[in-house]
XYZ file of N, CA, C and O in Angstrom:
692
model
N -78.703 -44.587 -67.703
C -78.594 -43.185 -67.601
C -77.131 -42.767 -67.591
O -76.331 -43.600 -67.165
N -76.548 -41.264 -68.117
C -75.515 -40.966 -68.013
C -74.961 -40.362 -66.726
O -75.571 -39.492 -66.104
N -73.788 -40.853 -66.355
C -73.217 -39.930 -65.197
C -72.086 -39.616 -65.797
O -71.168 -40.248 -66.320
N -72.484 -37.902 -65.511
C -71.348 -37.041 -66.188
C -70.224 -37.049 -64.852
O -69.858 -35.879 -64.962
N -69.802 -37.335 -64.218
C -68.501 -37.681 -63.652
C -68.071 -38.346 -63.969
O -68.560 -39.450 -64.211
N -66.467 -37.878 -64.197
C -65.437 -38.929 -64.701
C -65.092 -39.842 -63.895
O -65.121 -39.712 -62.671
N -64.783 -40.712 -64.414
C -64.137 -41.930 -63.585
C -62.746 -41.985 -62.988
O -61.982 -42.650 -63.687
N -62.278 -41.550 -62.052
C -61.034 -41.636 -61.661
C -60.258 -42.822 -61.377
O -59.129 -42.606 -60.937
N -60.629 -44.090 -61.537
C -59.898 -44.767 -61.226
C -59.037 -45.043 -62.774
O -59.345 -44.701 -63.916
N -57.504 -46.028 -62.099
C -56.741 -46.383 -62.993
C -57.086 -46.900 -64.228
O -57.801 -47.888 -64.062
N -56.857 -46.625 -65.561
C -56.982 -47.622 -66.222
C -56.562 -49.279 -66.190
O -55.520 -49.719 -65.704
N -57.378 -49.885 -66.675
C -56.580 -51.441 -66.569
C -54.946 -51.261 -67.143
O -54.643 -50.211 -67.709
N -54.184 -52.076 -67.003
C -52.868 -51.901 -67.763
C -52.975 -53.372 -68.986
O -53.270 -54.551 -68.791
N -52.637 -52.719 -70.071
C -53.103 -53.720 -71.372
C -51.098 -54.444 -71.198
O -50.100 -53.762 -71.431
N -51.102 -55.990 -70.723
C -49.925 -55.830 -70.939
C -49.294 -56.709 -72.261
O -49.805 -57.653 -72.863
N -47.911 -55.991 -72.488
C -47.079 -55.703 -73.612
C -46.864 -56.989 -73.951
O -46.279 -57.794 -73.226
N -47.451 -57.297 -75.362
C -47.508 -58.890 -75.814
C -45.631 -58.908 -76.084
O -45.162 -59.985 -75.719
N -44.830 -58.165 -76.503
C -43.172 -58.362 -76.827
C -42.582 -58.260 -75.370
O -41.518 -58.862 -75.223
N -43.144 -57.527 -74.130
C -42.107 -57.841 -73.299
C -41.729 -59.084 -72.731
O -40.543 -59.009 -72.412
N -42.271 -60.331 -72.429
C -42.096 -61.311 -72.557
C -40.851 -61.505 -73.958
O -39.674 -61.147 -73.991
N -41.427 -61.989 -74.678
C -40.484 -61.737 -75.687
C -39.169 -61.744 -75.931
O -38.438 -62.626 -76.382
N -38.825 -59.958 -75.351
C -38.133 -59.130 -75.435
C -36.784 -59.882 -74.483
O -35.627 -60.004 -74.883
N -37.313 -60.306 -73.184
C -36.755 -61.311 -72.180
C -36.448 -62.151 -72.600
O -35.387 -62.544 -72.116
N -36.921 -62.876 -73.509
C -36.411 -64.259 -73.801
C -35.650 -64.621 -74.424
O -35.008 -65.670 -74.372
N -35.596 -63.190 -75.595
C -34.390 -62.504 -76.702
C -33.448 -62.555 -75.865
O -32.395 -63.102 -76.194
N -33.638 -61.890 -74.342
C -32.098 -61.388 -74.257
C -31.745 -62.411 -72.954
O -30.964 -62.063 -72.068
N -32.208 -63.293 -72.960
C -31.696 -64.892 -71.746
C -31.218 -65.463 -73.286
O -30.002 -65.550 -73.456
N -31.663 -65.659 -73.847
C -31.400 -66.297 -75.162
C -30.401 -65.952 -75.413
O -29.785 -66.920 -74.968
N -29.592 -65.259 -75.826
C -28.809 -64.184 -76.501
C -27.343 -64.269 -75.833
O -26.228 -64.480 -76.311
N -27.707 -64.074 -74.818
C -26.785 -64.253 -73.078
C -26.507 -65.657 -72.815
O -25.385 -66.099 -72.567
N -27.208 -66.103 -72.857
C -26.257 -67.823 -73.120
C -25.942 -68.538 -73.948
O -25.316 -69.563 -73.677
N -26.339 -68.156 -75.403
C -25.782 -67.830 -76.429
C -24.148 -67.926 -76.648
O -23.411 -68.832 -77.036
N -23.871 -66.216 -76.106
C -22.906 -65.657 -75.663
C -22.039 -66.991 -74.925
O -21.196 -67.634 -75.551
N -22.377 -67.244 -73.619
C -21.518 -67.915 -72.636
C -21.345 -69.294 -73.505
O -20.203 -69.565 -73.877
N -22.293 -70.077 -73.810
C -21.996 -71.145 -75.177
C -21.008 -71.160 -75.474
O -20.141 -71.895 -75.002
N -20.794 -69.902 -76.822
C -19.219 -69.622 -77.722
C -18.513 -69.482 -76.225
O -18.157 -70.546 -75.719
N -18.328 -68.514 -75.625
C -17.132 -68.220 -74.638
C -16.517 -69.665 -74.299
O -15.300 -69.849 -74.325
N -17.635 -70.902 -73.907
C -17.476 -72.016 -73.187
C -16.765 -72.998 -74.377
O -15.758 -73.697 -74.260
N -17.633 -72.808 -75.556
C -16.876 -73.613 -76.435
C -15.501 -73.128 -77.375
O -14.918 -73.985 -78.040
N -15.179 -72.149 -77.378
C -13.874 -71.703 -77.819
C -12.676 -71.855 -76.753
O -11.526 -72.058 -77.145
N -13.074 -71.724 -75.075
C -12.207 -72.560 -74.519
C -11.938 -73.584 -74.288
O -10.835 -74.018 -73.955
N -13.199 -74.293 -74.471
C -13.041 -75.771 -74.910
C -11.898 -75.976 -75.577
O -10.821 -76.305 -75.079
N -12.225 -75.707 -77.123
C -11.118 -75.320 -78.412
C -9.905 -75.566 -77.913
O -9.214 -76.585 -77.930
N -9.683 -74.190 -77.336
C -8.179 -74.287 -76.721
C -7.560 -75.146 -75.988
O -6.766 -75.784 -76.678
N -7.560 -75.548 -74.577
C -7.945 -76.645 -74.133
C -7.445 -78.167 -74.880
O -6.482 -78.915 -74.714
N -8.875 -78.172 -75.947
C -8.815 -79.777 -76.444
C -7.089 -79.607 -77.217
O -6.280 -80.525 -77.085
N -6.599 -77.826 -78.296
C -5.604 -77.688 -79.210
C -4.566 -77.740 -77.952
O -3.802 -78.697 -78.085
N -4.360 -77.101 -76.954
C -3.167 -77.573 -75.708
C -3.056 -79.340 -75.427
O -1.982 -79.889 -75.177
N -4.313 -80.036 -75.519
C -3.801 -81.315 -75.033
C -2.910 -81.884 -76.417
O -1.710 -82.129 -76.541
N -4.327 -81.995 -77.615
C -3.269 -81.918 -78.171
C -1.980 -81.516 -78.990
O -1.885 -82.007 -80.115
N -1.032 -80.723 -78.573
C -0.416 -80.238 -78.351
C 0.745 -81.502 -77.798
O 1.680 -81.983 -78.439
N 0.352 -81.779 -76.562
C 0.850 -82.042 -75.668
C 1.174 -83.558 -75.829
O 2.124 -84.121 -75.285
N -0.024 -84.325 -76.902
C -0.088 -85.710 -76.443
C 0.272 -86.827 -75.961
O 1.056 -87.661 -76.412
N -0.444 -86.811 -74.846
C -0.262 -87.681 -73.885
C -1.315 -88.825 -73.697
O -1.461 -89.601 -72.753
N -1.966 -88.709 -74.803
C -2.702 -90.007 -74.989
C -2.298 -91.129 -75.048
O -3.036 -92.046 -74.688
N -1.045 -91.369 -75.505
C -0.048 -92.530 -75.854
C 0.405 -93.278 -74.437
O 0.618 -94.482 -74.294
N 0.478 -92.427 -73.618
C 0.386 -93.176 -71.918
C -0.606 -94.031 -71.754
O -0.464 -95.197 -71.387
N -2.094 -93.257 -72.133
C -3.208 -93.828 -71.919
C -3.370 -95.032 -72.700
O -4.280 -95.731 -72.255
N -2.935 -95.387 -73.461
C -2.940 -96.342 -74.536
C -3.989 -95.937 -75.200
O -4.911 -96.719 -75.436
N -4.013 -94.504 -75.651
C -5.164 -93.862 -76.714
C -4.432 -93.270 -77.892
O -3.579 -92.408 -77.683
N -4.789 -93.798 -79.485
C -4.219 -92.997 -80.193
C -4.149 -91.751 -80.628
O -3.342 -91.505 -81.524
N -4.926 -90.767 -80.122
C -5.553 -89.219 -80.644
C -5.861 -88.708 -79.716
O -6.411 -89.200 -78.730
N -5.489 -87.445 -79.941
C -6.588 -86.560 -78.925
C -8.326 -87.053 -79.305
O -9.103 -87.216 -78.364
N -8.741 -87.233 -80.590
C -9.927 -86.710 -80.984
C -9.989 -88.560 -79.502
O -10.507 -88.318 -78.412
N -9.690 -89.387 -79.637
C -10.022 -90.847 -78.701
C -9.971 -90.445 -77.155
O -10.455 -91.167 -76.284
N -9.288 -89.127 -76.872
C -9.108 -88.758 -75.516
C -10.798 -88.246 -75.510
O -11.449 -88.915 -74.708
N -11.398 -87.475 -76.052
C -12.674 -86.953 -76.172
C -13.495 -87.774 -76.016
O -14.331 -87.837 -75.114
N -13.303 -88.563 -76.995
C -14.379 -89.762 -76.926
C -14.749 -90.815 -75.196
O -15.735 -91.072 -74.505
N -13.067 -91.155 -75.180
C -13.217 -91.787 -74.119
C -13.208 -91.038 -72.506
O -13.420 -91.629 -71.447
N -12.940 -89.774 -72.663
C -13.209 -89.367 -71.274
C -14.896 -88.132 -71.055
O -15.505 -87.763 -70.051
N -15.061 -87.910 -72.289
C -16.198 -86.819 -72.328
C -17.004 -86.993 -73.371
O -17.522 -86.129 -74.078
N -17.122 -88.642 -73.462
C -18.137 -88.853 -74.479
C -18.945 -88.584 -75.598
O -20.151 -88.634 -75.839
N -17.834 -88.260 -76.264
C -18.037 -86.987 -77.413
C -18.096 -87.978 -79.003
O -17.001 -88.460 -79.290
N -18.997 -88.225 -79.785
C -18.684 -89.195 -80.811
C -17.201 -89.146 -81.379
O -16.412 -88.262 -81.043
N -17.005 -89.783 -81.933
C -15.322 -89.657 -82.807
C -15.818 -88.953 -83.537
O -15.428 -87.816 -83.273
N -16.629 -88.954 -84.519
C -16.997 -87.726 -85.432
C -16.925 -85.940 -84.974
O -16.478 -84.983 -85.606
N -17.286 -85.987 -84.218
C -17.749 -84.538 -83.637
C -15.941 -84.297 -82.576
O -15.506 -83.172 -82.331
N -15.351 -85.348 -82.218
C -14.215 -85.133 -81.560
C -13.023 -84.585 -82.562
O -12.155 -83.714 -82.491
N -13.522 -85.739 -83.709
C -12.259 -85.291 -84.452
C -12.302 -83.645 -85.262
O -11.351 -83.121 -85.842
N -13.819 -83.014 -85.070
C -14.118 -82.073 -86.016
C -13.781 -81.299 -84.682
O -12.903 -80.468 -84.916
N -14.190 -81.290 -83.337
C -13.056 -80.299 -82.343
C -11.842 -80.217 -82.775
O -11.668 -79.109 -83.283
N -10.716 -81.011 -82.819
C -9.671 -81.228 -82.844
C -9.206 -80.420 -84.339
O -8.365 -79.525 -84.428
N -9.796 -80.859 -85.155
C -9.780 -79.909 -86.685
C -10.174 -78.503 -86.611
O -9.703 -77.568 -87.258
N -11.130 -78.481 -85.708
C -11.932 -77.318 -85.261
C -10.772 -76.101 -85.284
O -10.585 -75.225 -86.129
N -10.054 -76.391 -84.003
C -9.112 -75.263 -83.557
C -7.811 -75.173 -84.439
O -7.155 -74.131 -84.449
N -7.443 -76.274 -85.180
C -6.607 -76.023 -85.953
C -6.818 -75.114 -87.107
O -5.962 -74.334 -87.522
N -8.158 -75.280 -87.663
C -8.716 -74.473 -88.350
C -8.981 -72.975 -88.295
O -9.159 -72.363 -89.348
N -9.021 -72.267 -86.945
C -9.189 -71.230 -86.601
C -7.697 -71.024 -86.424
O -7.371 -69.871 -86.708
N -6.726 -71.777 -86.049
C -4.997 -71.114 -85.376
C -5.047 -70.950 -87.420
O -4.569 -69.866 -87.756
N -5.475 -71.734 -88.520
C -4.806 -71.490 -89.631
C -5.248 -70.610 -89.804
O -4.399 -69.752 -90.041
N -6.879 -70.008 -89.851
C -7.155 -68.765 -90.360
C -6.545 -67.755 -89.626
O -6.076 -66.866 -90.337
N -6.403 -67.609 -88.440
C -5.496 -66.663 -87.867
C -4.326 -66.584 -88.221
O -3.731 -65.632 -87.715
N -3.557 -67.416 -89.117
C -2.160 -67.220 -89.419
C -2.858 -66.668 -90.704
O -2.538 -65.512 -90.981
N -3.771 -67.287 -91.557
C -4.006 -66.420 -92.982
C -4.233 -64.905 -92.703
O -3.683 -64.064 -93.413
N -4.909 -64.616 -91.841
C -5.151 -63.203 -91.779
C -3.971 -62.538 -91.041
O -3.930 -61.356 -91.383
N -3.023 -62.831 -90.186
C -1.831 -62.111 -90.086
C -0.815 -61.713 -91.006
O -0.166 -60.676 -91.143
N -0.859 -63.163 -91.793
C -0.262 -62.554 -93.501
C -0.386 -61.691 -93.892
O 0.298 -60.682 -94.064
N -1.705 -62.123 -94.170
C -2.498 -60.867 -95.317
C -2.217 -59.388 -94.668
O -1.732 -58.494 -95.361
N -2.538 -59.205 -93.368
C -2.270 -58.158 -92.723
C -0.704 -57.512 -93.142
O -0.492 -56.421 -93.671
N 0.061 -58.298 -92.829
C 1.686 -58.093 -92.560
C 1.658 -57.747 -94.524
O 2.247 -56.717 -94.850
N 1.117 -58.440 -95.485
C 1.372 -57.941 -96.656
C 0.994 -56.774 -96.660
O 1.765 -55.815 -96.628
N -0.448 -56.685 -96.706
C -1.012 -54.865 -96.808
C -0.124 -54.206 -95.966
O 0.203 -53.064 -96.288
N 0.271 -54.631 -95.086
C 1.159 -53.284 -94.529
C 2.798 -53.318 -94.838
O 3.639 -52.802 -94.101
N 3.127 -54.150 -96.286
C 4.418 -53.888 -96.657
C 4.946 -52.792 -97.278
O 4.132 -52.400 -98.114
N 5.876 -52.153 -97.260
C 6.539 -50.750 -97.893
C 7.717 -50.606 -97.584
O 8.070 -50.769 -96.417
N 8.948 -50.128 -98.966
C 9.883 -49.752 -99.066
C 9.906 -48.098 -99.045
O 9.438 -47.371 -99.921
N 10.535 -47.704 -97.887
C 10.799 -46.251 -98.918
C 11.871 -45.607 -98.594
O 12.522 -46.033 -97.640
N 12.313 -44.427 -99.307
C 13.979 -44.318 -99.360
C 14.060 -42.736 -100.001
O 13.335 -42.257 -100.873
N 14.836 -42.294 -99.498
C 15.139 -40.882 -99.738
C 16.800 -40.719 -99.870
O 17.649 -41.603 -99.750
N 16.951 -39.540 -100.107
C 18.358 -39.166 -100.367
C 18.828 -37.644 -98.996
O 18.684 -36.422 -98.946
N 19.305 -38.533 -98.283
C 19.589 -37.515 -96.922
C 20.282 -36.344 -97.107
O 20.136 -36.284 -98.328
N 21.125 -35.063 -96.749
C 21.425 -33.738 -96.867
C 22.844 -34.016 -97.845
O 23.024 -33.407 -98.899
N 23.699 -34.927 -97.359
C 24.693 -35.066 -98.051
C 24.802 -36.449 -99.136
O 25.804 -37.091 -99.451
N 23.618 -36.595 -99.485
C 23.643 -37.162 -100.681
C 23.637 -38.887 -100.667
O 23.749 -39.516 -101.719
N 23.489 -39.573 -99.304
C 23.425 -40.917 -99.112
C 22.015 -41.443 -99.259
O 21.123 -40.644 -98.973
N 21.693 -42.555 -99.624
C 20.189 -42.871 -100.017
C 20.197 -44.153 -98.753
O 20.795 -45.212 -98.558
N 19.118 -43.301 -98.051
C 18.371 -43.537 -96.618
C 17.223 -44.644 -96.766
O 16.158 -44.088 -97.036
N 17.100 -46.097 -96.671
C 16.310 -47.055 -97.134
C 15.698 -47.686 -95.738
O 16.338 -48.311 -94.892
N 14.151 -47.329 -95.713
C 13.168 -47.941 -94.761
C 12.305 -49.130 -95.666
O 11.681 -49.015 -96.721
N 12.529 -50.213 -94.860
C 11.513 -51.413 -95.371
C 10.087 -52.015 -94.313
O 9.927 -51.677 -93.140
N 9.741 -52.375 -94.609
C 8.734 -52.846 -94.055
C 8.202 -54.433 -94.408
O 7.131 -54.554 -95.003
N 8.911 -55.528 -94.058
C 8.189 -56.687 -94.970
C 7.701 -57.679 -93.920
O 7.940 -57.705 -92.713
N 6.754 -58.711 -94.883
C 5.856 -59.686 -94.069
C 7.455 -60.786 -93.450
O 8.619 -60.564 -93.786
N 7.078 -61.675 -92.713
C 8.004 -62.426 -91.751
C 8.780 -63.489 -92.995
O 9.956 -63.853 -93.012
N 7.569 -63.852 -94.083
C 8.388 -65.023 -94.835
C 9.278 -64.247 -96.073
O 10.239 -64.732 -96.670
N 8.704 -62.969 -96.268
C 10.074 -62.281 -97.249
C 10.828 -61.683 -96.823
O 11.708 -61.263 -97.574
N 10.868 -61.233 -94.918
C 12.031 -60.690 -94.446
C 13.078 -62.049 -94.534
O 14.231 -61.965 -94.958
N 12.641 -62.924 -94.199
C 13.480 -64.226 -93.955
C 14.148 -64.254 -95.080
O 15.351 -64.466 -94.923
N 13.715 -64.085 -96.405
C 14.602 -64.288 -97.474
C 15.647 -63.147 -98.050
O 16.673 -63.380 -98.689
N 15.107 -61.797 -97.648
C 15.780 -60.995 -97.603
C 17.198 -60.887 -96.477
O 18.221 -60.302 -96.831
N 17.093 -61.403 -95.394
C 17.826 -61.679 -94.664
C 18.660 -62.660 -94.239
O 19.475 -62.612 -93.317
N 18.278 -63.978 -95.325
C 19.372 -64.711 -95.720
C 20.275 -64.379 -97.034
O 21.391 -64.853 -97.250
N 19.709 -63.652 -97.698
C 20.550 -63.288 -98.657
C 21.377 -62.315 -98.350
O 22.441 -62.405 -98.962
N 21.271 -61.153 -97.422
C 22.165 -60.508 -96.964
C 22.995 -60.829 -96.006
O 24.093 -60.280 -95.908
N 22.591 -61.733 -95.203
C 23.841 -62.908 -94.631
C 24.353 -63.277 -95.440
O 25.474 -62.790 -95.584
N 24.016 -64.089 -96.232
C 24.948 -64.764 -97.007
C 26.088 -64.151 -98.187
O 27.099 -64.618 -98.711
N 25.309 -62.800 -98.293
C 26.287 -61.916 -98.869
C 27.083 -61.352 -98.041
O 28.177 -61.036 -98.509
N 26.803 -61.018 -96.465
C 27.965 -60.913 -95.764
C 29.303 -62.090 -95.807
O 30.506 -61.827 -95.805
N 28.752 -63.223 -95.841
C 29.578 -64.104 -95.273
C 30.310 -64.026 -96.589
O 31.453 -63.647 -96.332
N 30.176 -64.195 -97.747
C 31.021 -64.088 -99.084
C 32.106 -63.105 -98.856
O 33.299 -63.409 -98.882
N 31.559 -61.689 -98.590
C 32.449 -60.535 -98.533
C 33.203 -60.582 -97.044
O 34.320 -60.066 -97.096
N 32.946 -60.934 -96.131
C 34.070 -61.475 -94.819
C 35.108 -62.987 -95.507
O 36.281 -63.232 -95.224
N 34.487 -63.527 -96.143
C 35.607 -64.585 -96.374
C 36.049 -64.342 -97.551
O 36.358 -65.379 -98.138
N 36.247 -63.170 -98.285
C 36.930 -62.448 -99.153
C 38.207 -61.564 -98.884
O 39.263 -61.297 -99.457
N 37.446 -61.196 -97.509
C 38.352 -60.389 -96.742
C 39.056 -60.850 -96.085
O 39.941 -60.086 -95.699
N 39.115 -62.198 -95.601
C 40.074 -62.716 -94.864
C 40.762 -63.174 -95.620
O 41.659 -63.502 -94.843
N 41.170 -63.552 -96.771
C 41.484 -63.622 -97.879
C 42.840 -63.240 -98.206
O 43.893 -63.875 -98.263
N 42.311 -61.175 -98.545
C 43.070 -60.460 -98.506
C 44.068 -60.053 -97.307
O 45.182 -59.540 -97.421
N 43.351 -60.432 -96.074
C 43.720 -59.825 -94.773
C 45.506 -60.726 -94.725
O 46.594 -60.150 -94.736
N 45.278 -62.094 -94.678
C 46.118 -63.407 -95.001
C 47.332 -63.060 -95.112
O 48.349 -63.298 -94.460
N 46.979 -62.168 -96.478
C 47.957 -61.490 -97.344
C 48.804 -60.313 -96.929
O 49.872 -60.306 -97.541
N 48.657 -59.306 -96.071
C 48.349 -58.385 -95.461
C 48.837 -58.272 -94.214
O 48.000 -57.917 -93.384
N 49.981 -58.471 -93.802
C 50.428 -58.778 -92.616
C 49.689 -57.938 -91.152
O 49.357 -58.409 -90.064
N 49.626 -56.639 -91.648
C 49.306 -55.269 -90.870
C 47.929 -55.452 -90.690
O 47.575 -55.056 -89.580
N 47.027 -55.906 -91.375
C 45.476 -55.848 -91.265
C 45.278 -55.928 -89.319
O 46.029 -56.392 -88.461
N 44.178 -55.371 -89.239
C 43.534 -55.276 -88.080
C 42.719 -56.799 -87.451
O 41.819 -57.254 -88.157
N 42.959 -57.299 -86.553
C 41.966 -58.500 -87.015
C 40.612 -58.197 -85.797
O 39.623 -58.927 -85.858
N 40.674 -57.254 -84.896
C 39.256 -56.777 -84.246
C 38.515 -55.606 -84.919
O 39.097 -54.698 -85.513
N 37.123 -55.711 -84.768
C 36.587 -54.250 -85.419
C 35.420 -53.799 -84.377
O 34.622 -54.572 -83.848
N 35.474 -52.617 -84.221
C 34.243 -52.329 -83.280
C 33.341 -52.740 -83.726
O 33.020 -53.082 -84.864
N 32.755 -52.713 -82.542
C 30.778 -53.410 -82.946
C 30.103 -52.245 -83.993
O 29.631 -52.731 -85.021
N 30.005 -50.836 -83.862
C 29.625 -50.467 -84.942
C 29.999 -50.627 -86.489
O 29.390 -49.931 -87.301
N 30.835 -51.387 -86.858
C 31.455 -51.845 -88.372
C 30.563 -52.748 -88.909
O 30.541 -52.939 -90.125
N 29.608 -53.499 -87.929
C 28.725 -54.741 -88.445
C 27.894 -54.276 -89.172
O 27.422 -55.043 -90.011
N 27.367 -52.755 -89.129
C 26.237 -52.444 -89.504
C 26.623 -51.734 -90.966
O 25.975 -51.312 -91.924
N 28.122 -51.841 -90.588
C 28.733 -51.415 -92.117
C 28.623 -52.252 -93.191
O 28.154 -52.173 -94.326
N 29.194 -53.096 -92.509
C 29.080 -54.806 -93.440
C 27.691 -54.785 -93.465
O 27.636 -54.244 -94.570
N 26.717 -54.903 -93.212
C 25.444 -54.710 -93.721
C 25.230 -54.261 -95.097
O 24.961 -54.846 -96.146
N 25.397 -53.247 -94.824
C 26.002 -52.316 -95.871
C 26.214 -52.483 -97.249
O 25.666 -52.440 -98.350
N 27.312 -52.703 -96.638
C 28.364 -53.225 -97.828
C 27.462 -54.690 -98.683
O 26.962 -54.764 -99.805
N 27.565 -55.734 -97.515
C 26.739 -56.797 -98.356
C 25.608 -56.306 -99.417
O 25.852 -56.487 -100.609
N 24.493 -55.747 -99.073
C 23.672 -55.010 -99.358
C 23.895 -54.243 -100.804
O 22.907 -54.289 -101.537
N 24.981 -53.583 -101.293
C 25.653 -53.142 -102.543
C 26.100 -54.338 -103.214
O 26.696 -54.256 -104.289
């Protein structure tokens, strides 16, 4: 027979086949996480010892043999640590390059009274060459000048510190 009163009690609760799941995603995920954190200081670490090596005390030839013999790590998998971090310090130097290139620029204007005003911008291995060549064109034009100076009884032989930036300069032309 029907009874037209509703039923007030709770429904059952149907529970959520992903929340489980959902948890396990994110314990998963989360130590995951601490993993890399744990093994990139590893990295560092193994690239400081060696660095440092002091295996040669031990009567060990390698870092990757320090691994092996104190943290039981195959030689295979020690020596691919050891390559490991070198591998990441190289890509980090490739991508600072690359960086320092994309962000190279000359530029240069002509100031109120007519002098041409020169801003550079260069990566570390073409400032270096730019900046031995303008040394070295200083040093030509100072030992040119002492030269003449020799000659020259009257010449000055101190110059204020702002004149260096003249000789800059000058080399530079």
């Amino acid at each position: 027979m029907y009874d037209p009163t509703p039923d007030s009690s709770p429904a059952p609760e149907t529970p959520n086949p992903l929340a489980r799941a959902d948890a396990l995603e994110r314990e998963i995920t989360d130590l995951c996480a601490h993993i890399n954190a744990a093994g990139y200081r590893l990295l560092q670490l193994v690239a400081e010892l060696d660095d440092e090596e002091p295996w040669g005390a031990w009567g060990l030839t390698s870092c990757a043999h320090w691994l092996n013999w104190r943290c039981g790590i195959g030689m295979n998998a020690a020596r691919e640590k050891v390559r490991a971090y070198r591998g990441v310090e190289r890509q980090a130097e490739r991508e600072q390059a690359a960086n320092q290139h994309a962000a190279r620029e000359l530029n240069y204007y002509h100031d109120e009274d007519g002098s041409l005003v020169i801003h550079a911008r260069l990566p570390a291995e073409e400032s270096a060459v730019v900046l031995q060549a303008l040394n070295a064109a200083m040093d030509a034009r100072n030992a040119e000048q002492k030269e003449t100076e020799s000659d020259d009884v009257t010449a000055v032989t101190s110059e204020p510190p702002d004149q260096f930036a003249q000789h800059r300069a000058d080399a530079l032309t």
